[in-house]
Coordinates of C-alpha atoms and ligand atoms in Angstrom, one line a residue:
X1 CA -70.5 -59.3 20.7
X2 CA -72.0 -57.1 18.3
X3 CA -74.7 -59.8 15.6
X4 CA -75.7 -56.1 13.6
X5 CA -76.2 -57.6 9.7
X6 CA -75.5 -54.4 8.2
X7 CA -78.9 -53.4 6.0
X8 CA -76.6 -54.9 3.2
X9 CA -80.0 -56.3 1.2
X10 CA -78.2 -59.7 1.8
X11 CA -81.6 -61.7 2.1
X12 CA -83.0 -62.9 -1.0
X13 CA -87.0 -64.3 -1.7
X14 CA -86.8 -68.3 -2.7
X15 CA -88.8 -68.8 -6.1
X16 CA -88.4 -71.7 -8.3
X17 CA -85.4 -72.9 -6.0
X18 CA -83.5 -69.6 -7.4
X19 CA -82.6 -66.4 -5.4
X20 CA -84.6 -63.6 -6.2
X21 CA -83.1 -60.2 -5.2
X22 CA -86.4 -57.8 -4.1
X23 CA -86.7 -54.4 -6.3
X24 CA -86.9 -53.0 -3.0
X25 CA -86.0 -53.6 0.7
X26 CA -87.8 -53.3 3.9
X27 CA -85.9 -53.0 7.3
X28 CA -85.9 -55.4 10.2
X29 CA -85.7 -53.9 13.6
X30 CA -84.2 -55.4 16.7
X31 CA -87.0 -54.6 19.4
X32 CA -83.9 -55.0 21.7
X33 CA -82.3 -51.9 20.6
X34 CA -84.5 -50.3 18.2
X35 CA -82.0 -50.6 14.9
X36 CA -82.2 -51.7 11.9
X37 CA -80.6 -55.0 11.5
X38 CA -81.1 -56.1 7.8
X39 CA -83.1 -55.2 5.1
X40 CA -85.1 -57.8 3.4
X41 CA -86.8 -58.2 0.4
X42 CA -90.3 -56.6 -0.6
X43 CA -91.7 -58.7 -2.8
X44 CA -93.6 -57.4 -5.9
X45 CA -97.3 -59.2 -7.0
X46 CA -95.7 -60.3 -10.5
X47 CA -92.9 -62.4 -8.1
X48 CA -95.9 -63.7 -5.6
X49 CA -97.2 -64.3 -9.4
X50 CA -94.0 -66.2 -10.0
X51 CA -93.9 -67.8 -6.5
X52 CA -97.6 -69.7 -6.9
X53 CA -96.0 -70.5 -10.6
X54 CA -93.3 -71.9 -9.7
X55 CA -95.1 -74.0 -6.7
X56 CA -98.3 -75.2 -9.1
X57 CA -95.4 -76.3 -11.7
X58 CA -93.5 -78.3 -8.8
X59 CA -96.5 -79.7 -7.6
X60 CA -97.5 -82.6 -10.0
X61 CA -94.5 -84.4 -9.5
X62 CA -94.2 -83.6 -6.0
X63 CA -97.6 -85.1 -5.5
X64 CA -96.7 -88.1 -8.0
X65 CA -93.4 -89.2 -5.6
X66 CA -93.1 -92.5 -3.7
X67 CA -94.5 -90.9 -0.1
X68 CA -90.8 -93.2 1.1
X69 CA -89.5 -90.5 -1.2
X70 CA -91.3 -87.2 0.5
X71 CA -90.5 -88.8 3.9
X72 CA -87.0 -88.8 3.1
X73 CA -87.0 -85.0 1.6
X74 CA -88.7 -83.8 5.2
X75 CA -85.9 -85.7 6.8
X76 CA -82.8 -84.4 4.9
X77 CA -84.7 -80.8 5.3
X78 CA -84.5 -81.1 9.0
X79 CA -80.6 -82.4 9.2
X80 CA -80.1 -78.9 7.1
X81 CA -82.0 -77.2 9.5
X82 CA -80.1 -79.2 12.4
X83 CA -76.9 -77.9 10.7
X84 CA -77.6 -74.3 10.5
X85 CA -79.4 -74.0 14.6
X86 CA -76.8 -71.6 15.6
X87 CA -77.2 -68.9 12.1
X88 CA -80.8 -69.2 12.2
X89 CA -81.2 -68.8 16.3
X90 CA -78.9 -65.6 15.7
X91 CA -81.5 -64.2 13.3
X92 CA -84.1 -65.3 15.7
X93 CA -82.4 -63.3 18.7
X94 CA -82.0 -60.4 16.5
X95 CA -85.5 -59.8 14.9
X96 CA -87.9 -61.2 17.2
X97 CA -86.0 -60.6 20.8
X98 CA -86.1 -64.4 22.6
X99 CA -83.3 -65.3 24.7
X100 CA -80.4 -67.6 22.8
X101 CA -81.5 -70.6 24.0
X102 CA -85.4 -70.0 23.8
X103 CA -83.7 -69.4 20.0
X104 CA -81.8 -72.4 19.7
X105 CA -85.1 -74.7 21.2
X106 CA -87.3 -73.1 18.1
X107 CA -85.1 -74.5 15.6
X108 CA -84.3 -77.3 17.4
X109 CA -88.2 -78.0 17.3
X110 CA -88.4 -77.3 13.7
X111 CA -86.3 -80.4 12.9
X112 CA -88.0 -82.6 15.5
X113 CA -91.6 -81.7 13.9
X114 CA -90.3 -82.5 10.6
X115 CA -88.6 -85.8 11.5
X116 CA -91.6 -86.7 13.4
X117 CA -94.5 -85.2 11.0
X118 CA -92.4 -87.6 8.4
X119 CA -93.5 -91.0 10.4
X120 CA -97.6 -90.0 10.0
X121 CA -99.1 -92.7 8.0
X122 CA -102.4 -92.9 6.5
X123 CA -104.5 -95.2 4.5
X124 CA -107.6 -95.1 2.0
X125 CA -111.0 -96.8 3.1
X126 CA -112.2 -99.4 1.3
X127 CA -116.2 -98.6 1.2
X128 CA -117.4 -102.1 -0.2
X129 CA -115.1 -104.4 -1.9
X130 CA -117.2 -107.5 -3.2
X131 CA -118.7 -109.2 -6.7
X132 CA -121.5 -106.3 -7.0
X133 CA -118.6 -102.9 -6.4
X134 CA -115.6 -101.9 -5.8
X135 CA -115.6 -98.6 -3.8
X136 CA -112.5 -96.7 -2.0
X137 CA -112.0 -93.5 -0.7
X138 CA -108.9 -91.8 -0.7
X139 CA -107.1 -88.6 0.7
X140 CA -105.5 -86.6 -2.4
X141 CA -103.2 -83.5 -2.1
X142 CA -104.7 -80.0 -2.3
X143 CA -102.2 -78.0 -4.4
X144 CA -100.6 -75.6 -3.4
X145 CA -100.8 -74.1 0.4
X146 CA -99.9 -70.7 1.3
X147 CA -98.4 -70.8 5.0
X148 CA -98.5 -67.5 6.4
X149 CA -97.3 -67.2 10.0
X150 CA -97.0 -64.7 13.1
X151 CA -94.0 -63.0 14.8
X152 CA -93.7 -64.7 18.2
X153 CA -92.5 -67.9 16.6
X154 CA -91.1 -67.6 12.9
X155 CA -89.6 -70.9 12.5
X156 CA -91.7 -72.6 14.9
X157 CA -94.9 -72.0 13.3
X158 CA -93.8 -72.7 9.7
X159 CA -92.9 -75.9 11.6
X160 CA -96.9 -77.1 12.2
X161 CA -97.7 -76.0 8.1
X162 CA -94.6 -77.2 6.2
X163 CA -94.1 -81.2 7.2
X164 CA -97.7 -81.9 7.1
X165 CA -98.6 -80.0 3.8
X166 CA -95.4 -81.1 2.0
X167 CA -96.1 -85.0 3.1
X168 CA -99.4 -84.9 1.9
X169 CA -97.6 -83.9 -1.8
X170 CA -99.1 -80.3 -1.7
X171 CA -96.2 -77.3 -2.3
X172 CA -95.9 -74.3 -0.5
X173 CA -95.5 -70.3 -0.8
X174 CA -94.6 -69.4 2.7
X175 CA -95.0 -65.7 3.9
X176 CA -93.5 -65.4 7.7
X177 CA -94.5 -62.1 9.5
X178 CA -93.1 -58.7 8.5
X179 CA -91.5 -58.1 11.6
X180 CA -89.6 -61.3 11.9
X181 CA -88.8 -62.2 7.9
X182 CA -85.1 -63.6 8.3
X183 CA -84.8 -66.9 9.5
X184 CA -87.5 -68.0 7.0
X185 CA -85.6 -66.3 4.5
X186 CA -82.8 -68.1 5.4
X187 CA -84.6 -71.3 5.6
X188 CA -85.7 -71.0 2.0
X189 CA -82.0 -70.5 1.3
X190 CA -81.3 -73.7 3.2
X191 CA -83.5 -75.9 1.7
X192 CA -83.1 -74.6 -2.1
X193 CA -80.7 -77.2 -3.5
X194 CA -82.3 -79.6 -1.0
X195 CA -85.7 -79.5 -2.6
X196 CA -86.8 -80.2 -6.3
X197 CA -87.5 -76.5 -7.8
X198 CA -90.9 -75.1 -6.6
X199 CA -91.9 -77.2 -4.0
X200 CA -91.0 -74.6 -1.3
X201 CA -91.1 -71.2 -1.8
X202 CA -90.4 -68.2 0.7
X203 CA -91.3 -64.2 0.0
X204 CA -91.8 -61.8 2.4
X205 CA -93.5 -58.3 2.1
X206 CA -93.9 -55.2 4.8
X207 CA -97.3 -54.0 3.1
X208 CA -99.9 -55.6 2.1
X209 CA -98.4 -59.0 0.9
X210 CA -100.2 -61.1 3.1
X211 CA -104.2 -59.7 1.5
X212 CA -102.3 -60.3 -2.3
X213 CA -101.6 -63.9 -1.1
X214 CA -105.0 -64.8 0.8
X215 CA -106.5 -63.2 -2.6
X216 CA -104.4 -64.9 -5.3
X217 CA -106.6 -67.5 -7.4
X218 CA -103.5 -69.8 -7.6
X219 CA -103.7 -70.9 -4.0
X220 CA -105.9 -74.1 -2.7
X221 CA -105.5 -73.9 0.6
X222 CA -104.6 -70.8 3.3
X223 CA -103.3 -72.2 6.1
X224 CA -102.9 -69.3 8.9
X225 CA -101.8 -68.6 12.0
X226 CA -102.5 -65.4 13.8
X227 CA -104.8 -62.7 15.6
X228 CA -108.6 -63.6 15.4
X229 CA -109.3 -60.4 13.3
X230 CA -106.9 -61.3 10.8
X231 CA -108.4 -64.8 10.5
X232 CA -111.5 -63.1 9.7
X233 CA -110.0 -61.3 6.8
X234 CA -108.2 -64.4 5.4
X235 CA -111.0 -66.5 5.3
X236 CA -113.1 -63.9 4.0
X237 CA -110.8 -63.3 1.0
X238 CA -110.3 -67.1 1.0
X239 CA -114.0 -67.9 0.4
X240 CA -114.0 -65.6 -2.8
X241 CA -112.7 -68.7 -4.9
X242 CA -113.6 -71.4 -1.7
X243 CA -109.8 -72.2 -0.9
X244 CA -109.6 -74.2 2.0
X245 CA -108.8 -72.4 5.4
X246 CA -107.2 -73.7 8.8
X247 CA -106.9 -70.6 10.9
X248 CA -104.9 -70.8 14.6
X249 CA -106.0 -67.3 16.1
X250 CA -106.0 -66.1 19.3
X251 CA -106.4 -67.2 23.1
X252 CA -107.0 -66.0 26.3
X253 CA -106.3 -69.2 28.5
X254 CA -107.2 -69.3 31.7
X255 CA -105.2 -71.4 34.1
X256 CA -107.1 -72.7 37.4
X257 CA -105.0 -73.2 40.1
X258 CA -107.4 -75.2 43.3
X259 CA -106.3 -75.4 46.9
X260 CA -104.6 -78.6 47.4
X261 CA -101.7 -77.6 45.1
X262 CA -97.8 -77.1 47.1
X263 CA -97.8 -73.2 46.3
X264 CA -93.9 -73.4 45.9
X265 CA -93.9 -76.2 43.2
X266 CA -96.6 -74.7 41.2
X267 CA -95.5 -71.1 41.4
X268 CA -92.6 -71.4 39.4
X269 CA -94.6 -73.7 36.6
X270 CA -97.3 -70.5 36.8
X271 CA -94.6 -68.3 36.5
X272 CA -93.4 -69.3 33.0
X273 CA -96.8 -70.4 31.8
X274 CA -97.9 -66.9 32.0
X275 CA -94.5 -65.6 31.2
X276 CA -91.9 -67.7 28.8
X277 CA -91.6 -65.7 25.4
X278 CA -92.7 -62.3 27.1
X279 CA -96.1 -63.9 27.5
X280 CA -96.1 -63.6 23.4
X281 CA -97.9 -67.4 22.7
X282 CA -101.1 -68.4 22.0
X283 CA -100.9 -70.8 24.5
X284 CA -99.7 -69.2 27.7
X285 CA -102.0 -68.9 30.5
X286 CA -103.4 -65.7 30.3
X287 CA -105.7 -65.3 33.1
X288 CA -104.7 -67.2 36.4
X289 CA -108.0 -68.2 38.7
X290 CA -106.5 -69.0 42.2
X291 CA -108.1 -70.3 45.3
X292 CA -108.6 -67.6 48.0
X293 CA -106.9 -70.2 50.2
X294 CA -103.8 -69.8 48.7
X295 CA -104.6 -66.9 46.7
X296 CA -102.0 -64.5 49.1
X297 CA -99.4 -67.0 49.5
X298 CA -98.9 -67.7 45.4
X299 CA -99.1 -64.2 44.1
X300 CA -96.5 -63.5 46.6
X301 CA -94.0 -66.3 45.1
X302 CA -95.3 -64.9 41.7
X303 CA -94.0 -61.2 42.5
X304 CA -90.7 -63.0 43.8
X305 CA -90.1 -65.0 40.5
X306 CA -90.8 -61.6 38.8
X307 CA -88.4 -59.6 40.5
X308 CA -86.0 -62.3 40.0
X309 CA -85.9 -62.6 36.4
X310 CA -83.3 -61.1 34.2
X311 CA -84.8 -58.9 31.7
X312 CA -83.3 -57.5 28.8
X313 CA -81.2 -57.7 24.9
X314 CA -80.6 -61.1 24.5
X315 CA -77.8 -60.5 22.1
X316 CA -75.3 -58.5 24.8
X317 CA -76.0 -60.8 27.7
X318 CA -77.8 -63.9 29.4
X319 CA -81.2 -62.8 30.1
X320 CA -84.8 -64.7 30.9
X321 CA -87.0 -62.1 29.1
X322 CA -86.3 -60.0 26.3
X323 CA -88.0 -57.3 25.1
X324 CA -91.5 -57.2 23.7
X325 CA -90.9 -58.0 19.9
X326 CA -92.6 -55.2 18.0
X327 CA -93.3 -51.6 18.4
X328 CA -97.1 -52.5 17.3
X329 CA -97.6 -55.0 20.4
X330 CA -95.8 -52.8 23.0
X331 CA -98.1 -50.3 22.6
X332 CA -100.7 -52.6 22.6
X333 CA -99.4 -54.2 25.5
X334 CA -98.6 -50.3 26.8
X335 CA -102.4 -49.7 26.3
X336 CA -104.1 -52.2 28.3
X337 CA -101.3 -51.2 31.4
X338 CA -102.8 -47.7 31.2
X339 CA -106.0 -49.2 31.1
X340 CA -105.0 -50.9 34.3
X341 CA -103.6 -47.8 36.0
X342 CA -106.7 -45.5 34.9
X343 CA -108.7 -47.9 36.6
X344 CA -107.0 -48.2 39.9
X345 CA -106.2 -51.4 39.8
X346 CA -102.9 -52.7 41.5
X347 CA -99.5 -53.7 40.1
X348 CA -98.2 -56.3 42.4
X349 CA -94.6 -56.0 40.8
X350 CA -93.6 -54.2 37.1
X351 CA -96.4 -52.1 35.6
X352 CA -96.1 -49.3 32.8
X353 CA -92.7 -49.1 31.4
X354 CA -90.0 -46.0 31.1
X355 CA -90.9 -44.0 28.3
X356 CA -88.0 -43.1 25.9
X357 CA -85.7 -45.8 26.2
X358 CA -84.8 -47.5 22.6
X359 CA -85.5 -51.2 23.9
X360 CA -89.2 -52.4 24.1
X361 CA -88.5 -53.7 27.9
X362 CA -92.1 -54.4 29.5
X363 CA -91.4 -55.8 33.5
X364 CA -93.2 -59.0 34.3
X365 CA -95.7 -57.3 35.5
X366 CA -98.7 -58.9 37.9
X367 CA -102.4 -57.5 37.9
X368 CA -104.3 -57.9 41.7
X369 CA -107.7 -59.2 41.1
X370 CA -109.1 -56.7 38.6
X371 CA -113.0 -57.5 37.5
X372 CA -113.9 -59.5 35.0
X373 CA -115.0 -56.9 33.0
X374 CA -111.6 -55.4 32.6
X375 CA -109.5 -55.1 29.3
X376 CA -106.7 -57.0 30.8
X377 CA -109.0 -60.2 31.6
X378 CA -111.4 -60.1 28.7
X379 CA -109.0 -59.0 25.8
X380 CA -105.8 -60.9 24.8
X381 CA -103.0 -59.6 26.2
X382 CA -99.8 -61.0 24.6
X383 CA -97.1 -59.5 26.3
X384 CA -95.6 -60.0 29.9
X385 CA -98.7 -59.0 31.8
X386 CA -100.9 -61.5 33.9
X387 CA -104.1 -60.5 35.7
X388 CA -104.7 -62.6 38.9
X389 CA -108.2 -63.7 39.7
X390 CA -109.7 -65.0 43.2
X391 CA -112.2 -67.3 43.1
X392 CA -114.2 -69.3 45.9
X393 CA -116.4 -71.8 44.2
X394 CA -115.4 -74.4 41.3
X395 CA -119.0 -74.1 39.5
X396 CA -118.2 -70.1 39.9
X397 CA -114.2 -70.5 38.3
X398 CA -115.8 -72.8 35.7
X399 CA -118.2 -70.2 34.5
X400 CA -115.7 -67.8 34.5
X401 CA -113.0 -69.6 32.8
X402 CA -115.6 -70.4 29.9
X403 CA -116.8 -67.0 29.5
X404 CA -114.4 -65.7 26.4
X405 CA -115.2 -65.5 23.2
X406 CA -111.6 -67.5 22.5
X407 CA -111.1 -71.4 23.3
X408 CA -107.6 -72.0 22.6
X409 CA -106.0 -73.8 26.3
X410 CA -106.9 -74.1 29.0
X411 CA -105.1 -75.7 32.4
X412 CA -106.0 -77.1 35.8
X413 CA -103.4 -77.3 38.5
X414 CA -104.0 -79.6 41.5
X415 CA -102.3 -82.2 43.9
X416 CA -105.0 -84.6 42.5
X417 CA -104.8 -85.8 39.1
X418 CA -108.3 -87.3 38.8
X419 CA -109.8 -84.2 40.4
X420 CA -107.7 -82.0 37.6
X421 CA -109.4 -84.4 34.6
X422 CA -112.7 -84.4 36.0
X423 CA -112.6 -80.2 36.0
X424 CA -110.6 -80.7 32.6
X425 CA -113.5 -81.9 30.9
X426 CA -115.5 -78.6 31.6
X427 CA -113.3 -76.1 30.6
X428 CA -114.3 -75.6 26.6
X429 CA -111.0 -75.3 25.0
X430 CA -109.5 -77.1 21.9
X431 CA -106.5 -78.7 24.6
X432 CA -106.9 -78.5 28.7
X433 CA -104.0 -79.4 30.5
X434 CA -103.5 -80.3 33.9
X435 CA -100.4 -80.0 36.1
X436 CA -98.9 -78.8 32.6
X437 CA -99.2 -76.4 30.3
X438 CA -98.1 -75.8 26.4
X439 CA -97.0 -79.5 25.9
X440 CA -97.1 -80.0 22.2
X441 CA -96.4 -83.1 20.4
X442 CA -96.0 -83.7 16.1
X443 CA -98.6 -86.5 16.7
X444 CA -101.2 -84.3 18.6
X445 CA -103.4 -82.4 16.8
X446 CA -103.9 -79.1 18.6
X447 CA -106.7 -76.0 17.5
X448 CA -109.3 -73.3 19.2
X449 CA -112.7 -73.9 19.2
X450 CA -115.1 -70.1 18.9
X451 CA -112.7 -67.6 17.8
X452 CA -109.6 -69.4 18.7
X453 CA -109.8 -70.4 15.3
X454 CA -110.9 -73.3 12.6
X455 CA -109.5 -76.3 12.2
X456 CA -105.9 -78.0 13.7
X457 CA -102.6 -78.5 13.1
X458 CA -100.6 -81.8 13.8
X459 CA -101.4 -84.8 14.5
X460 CA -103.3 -86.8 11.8
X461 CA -105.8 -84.5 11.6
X462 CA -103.4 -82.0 11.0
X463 CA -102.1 -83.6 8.3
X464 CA -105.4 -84.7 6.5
X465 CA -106.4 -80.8 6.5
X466 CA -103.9 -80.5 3.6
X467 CA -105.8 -83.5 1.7
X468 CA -109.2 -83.6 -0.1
X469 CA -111.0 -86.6 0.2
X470 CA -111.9 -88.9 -3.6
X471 CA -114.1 -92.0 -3.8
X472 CA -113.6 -94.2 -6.5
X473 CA -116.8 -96.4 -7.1
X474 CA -116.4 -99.3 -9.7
X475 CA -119.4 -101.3 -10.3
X476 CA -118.7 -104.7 -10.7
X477 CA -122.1 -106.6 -12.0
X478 CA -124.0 -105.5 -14.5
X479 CA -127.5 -106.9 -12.6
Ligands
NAD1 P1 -101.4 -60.9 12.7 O1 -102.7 -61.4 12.5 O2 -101.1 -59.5 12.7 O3 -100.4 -61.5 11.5 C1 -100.2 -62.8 11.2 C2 -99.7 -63.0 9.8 O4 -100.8 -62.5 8.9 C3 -98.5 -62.2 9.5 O5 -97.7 -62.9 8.6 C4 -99.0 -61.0 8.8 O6 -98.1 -60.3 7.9 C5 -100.2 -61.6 8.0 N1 -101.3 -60.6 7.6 C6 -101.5 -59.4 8.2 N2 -102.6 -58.9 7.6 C7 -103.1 -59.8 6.7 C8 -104.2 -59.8 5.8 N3 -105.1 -58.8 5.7 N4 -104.3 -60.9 5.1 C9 -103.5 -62.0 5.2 N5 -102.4 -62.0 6.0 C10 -102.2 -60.9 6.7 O7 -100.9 -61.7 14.0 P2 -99.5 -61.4 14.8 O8 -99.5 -60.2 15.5 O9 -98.4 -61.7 13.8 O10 -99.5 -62.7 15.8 C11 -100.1 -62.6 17.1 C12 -101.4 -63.3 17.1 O11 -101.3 -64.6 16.6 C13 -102.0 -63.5 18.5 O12 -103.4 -63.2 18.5 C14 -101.7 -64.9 18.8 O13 -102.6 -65.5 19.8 C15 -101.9 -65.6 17.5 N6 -101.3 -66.8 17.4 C16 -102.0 -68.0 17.4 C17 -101.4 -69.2 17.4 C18 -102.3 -70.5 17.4 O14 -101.7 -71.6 17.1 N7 -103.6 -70.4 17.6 C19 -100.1 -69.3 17.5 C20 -99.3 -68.2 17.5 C21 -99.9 -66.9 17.5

């Protein structure tokens, strides 16, 4: 089954609820097979001009509605979303490389978050409220947000900006990466005669859309997801006018594995921590500290889930891992498996890829206790590679686990619960798991402490970072 688009220029930017052609194109590659797939729209400055427009004109009576009524605009947006899951995990397959059902579980989750995000209730705080004042204090909309995502999840990580900015009455420009622009595109298409005009807007950009955006006066708020060095730019643009910033970067979590686990229960839990995606989420366990007890016997059911996964393009057959999603992060993947191989330290299974092959097919690949020094442990490595690290002592594995400049996850794995919490609370991380890993919910707020980023997403707390707080004071006696 061939899902090739044609670079027919079919995709259109969503302004002002209209289609909006782009006066030029960009291609979107399948990192499966290295083609083009479609060509989607480049938008200009004057239509990002048009875009924050269009949102600042939407947003007073967006902001004004009944919250019943923006409750029941996030739920009719996810029953639209929940009737297109099969077009928009198609685009998913073909422009960022996940297996189909990985696909069809994104958009799935896109509808669940806004369904879910639409239940969050909050309330002002009355200060004083007797004969000498009246005060209150009260959450208002920002404005308008721009929500620029990464590649690894395009519709999943619009998901954590666009229910909790659009409940608190804010409207949004949304710019999803250049490598995976589709299925947003096709989401603004979705929700266009859903929506009042304006109140969600989608453009998309290969060059340098994503600085005119975190530059452009007409924004409020940048809400961002993406690598730490990036954040650093955004907010530094950002604070030229003070818009408000939430920025999800990057992590290196470590997963700690002690010796009471059952090897052959954990092993396969391990596995896709480290592995689900191509390793390509924040969240994934990154560096795996294991017990020298059982340090021998779980890399070797490791190397055996490795060798047993199906890897390959999603869209010709029913495959576990597809390929890494980008020329830019293969190579940066590629990069830190020479790194490993110039150093001498051991593949356990997979290792550097074939060169010349059109695919950007990386093996699971398994790194045998390299120093923690090394790139592979100290640098993020996003991709299907997972160093693993033999420890003896838990004040040692601790002090190692903390030592990163990123604080994103963190999980503890253990045939003792209470054991697991008690080490939980000394890992520094914005979430630590333990006997789980990734587990996400609309109502939690989740976020990275040092580099890992600013701020959360979800949750309340989510929600309330797309709100500014007032207090009204009325003064009641004139003593
Ligand atoms: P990236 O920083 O390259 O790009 C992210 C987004 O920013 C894209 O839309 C991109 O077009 C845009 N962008 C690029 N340059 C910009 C600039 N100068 N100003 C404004 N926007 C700009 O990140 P990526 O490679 O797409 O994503 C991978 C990274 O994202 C990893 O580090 C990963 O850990 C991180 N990430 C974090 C979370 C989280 O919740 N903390 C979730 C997913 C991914």
């Amino acid at each position: 089954m061939s899902y090739d688009l044609g670079a027919s220029g079919a995709f259109t930017l969503t302004i002002g609820g209209r289609s909006v052609a782009g006066e030029s194109t960009f291609g979107v590659v399948n990192p499966a097979t290295g083609r083009v797939v479609a060509a989607a729209p480049d938008c200009t400055r004057e239509q990002l001009d048009e875009a924050v427009a269009a949102a600042r004109a939407a947003f007073p009576a967006w902001a004004a509605l009944d919250i019943a009524e923006r409750r029941r605009h996030l739920v009719s947006m996810a029953d639209a979303v929940d009737a297109h899951t099969q077009d928009l995990a198609t685009l998913i397959v073909l422009e960022q490389g996940k297996p189909r059902p990985v696909a069809v579980a994104e958009v799935a989750g896109l509808a669940m978050w806004l369904r879910r995000t639409a239940e969050l209730e909050w309330e002002e705080t009355v200060n004083q409220d007797d004969g000498e004042r009246l005060s209150v204090t009260r959450r208002l909309p920002l404005g308008v947000v721009a929500a620029i995502t990464p590649w690894n999840y395009p519709v999943g990580q619009a998901s954590f900006k666009l229910g909790p900015a659009l409940l608190a009455g804010n409207t949004v420009v949304l710019k999803p990466s250049a490598f995976t622009p589709l299925a947003n595109l096709r989401l603004g298409e979705v929700w266009r005669d859903l929506l009042p005009a304006g109140v969600v807007n989608v453009v998309t950009g290969s060059g340098d859309l994503g600085s005119w955006v975190t530059g452009h006066p007409g924004f409020d708020k940048i809400s961002f997801t993406g690598s730490t060095r990036t954040g650093r730019a955004v907010m530094a643009n950002a604070a030229q006018r003070l818009a408000r910033v939430t920025l999800e970067l990057g992590g290196n979590d470590a997963a700690i594995v002690l010796p009471d686990v059952e090897v052959s229960e954990v092993a396969p839990q391990l596995f896709w921590a480290a592995f689900a995606n191509s390793g390509q989420i924040c969240l994934a366990a990154k560096r795996l500290y294991i017990h020298e007890d059982v340090y021998d016997d779980l890399a070797r059911e490791l190397v055996r889930l490795a060798e047993q996964v199906r890897v390959g393009d999603p869209s010709e057959s029913e495959v576990d891992l597809g390929p890494v999603s980008n020329q830019r992060q293969y190579e940066s993947v590629v990069s830190l498996l020479s790194d490993c191989r110039d150093h001498g330290y051991r593949f356990l299974t997979g290792g550097l890829p074939e060169t010349g092959t059109a695919g950007l097919f990386v093996a699971p690949t398994l790194v045998d206790n390299p120093p923690d020094s090394s790139r592979i442990v100290r640098e993020e490595q996003f991709g299907p590679v997972l160093p693993l690290l033999k420890y003896r002592e838990v004040d040692e594995v601790v002090r190692r686990a903390n030592a990163s400049e990123y604080a994103l996850g963190a999980s503890v794995w253990t045939g003792d619960p209470v054991v697991g919490l008690e080490l939980a609370k000394r890992l520094e991380a914005g979430t630590v798991w333990v006997n789980e890993v990734m587990h996400l919910d609309p109502l939690v707020p989740f976020g990275g402490r040092r580099q890992s980023g600013i701020g959360v997403e979800s949750g309340l707390a989510g929600l309330l970072e797309f709100t500014e707080l007032q207090t009204l004071s009325v003064r009641r006696s004139r003593g």
